[in-house]
Coordinates of C-alpha atoms in Angstrom, one line a residue:
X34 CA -12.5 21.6 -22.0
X35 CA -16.0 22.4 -20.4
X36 CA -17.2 20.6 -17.4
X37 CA -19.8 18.0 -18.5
X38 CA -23.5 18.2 -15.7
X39 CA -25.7 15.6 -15.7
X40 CA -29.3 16.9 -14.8
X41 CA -31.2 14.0 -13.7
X42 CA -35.0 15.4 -14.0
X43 CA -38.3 14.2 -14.5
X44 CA -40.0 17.9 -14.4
X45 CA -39.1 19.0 -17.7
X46 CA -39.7 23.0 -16.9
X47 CA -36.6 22.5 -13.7
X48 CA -34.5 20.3 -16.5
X49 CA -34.8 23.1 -18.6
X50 CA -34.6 26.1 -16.3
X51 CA -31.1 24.0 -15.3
X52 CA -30.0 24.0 -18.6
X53 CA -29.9 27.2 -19.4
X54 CA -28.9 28.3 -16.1
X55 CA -25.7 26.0 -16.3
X56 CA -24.9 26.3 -20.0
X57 CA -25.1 30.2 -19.1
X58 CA -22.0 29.7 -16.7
X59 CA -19.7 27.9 -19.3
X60 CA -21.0 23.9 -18.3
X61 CA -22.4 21.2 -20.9
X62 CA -25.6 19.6 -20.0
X63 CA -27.4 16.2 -20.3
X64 CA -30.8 15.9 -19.3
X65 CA -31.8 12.4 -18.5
X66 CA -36.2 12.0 -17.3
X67 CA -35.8 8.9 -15.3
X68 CA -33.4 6.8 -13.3
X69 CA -32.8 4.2 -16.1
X70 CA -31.5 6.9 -18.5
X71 CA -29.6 9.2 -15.6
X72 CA -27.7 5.7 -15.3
X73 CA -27.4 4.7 -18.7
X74 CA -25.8 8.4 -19.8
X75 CA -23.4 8.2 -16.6
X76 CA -22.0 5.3 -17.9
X77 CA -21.6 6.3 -21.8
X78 CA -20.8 9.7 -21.1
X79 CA -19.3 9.8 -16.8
X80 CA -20.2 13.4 -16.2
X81 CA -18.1 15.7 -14.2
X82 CA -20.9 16.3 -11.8
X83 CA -24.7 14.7 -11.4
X84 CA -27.5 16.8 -10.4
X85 CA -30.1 13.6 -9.0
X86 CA -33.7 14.4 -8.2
X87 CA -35.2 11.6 -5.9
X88 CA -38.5 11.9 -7.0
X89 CA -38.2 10.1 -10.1
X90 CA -40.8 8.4 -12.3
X91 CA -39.7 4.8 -12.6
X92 CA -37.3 4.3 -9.4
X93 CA -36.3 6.3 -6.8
X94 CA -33.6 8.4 -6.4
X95 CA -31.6 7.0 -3.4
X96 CA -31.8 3.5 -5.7
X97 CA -30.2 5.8 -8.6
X98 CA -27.6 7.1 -6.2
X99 CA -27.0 3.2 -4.8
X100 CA -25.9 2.1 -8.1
X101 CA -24.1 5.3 -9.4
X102 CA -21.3 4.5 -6.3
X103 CA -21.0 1.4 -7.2
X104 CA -19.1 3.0 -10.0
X105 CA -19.0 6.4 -10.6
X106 CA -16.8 8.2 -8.6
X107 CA -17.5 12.3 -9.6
X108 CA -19.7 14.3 -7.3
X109 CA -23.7 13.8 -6.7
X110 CA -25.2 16.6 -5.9
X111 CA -29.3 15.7 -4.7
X112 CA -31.5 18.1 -6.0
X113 CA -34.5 17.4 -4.1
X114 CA -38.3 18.4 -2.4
X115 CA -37.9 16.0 0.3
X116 CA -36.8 18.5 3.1
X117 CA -36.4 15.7 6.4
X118 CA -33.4 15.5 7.7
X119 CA -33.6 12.0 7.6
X120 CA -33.4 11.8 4.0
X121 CA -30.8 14.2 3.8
X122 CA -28.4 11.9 5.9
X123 CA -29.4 8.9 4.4
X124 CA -28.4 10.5 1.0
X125 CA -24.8 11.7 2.4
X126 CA -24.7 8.3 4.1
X127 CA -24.8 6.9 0.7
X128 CA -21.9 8.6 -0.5
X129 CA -24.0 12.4 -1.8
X130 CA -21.5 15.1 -2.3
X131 CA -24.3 17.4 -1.2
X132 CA -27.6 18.1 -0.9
X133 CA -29.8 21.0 -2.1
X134 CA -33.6 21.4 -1.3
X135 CA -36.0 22.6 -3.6
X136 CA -36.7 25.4 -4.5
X137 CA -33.5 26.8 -4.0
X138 CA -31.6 29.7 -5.7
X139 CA -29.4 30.1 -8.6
X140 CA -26.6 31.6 -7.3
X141 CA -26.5 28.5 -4.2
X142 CA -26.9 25.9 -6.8
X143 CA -24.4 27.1 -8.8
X144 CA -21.9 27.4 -5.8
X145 CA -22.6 24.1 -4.7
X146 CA -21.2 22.9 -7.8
X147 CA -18.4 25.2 -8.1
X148 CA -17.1 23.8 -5.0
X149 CA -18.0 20.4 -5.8
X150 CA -16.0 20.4 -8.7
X151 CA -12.8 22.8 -6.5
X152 CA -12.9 19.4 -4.4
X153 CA -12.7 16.8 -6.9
X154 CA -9.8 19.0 -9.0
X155 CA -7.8 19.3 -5.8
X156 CA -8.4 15.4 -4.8
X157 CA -7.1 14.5 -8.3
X158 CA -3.9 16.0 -8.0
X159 CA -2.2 12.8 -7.5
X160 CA -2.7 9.4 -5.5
X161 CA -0.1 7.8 -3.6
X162 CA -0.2 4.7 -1.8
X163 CA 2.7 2.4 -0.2
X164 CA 5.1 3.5 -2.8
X165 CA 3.3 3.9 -5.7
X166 CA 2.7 7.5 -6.9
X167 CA 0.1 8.3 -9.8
X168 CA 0.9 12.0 -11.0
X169 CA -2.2 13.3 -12.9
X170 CA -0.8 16.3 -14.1
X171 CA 2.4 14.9 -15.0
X172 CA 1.0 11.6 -16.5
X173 CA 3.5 9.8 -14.8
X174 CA 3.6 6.4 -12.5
X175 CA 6.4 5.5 -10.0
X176 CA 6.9 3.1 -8.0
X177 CA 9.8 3.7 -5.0
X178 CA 10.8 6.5 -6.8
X179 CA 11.5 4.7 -9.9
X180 CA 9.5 5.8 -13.1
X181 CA 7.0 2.9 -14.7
X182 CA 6.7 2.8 -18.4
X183 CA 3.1 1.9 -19.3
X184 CA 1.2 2.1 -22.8
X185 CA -1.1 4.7 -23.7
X186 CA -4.1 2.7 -22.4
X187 CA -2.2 1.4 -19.3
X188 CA -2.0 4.3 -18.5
X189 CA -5.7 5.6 -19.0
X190 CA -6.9 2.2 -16.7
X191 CA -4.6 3.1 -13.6
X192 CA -5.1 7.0 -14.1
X193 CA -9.2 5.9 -14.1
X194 CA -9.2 3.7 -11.1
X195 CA -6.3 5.8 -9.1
X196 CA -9.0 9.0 -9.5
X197 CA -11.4 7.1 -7.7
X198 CA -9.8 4.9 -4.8
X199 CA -11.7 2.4 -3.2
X200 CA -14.7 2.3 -5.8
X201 CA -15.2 -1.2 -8.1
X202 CA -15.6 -0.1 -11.8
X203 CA -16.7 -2.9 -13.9
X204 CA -15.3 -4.2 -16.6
X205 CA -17.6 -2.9 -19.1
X206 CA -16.9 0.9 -18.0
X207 CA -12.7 0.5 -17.8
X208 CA -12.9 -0.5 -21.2
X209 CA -16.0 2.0 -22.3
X210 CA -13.3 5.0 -20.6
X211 CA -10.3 3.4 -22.2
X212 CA -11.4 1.8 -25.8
X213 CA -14.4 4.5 -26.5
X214 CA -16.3 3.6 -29.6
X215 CA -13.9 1.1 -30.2
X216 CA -14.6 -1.1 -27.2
X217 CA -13.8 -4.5 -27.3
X218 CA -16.4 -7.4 -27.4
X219 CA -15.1 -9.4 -24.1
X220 CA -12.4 -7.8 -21.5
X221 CA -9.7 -10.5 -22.8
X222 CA -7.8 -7.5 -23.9
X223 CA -8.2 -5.7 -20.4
X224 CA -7.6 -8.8 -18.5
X225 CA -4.4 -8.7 -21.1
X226 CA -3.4 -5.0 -20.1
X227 CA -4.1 -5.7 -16.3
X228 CA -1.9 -8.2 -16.5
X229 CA 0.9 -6.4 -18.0
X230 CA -0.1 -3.4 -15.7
X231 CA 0.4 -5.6 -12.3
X232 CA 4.1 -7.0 -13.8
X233 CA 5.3 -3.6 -13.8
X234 CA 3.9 -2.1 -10.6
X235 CA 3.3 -4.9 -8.3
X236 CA 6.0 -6.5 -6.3
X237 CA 4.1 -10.0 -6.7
X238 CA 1.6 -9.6 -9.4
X239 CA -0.2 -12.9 -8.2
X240 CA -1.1 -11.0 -4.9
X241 CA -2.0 -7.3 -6.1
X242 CA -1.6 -4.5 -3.1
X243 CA -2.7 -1.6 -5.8
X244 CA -5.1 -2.9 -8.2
X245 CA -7.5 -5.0 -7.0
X246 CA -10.1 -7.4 -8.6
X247 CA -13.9 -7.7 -7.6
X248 CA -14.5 -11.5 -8.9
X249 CA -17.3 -11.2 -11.5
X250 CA -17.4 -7.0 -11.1
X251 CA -14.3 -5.4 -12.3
X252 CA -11.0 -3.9 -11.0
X253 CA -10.3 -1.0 -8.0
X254 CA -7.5 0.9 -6.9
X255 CA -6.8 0.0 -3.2
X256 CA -7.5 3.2 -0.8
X257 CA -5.8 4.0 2.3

């Protein structure tokens, strides 16, 4: 399965030029003009990687960043004209995988995202915390040792949240990742599946250690 980019533009000739230079190398693209859209495809679509310009017509790009890791949990690489350091470290402050200043060349861009994706494939190996073991590759949860036996779509929820410890995803997105096109109307089924989820991993499902639940928000997998 191709890596899916997310070029996050507003200077169509660039979103273009990064098109075809990415599609070239084996990636799918989206092209989104503004920060309303960048955010609105991230969350119907979560890319593997987002390329983020700051300079961005209707809000700027470090407000586009500060709601993308609210959620989203892939790498952000900034693509950017602002070359002060300060912005630079505010952006990897923020939670930036990296930082490329414009113009830059094809062959560094295209590293950068390389590696960006070598280091989110290598941190989603597995997650393991206080007993509880998520195998990715394997598709299989333990707890002490002892395989758990969750559904289909229990499993897609913890697999979701374990990939990204420590980062809320709202309800709207779990079930968006999980349901697809067929995504419920309220999160009574979630709630439903959490529930179920917490009786078979948690030692006392009324006072979570994995899964945790940001009141009004969504759930997140606790981090070390």
């Amino acid at each position: 399965m191709k890596e899916n980019i997310l070029i996050v533009e507003d200077d169509e000739i660039i979103a273009r030029f990064l098109e075809t230079l990415l599609t070239a190398e084996g990636f799918e693209t989206q092209i989104a003009p503004d920060g309303a859209k960048a955010l609105h495809s991230a969350a119907a679509l979560p890319p593997d990687v987002i390329l983020l310009d700051l300079g961005l017509p209707d809000m700027d790009g470090m407000a586009v960043l500060a709601q993308l890791k609210n959620w989203y949990g892939g790498p952000v690489i900034i693509v950017s004209a602002r070359e002060r350091e300060n912005d630079k470290v505010s952006a990897l402050d923020m939670g930036a995988t990296d930082y490329v200043t414009k113009p830059f060349g094809t062959q560094e861009l295209l590293a950068r995202v390389r590696s960006a994706l070598r280091r989110k494939e290598a941190a989603a190996m597995s997650y393991a915390l206080d007993g509880l073991v998520v195998d990715f590759a394997r598709r299989i949860v333990t707890v002490d040792g002892i395989e758990v036996h969750l559904t289909q779509n229990e499993y897609r929820i913890v697999e979701l949240l374990a990939k990204s410890p420590g980062l809320p995803y709202t309800y709207d997105f779990i079930m968006r990742s999980v349901w697809g096109d067929y995504i419920p109307q309220d999160n009574k089924i979630l709630r439903v599946n959490m529930a179920n989820i917490r009786r078979k991993i948690e030692q006392n499902p009324a006072e979570p250690r994995y899964i945790l639940t940001d009141i009004g928000v969504g759930y997140r997998m606790a981090a070390e």
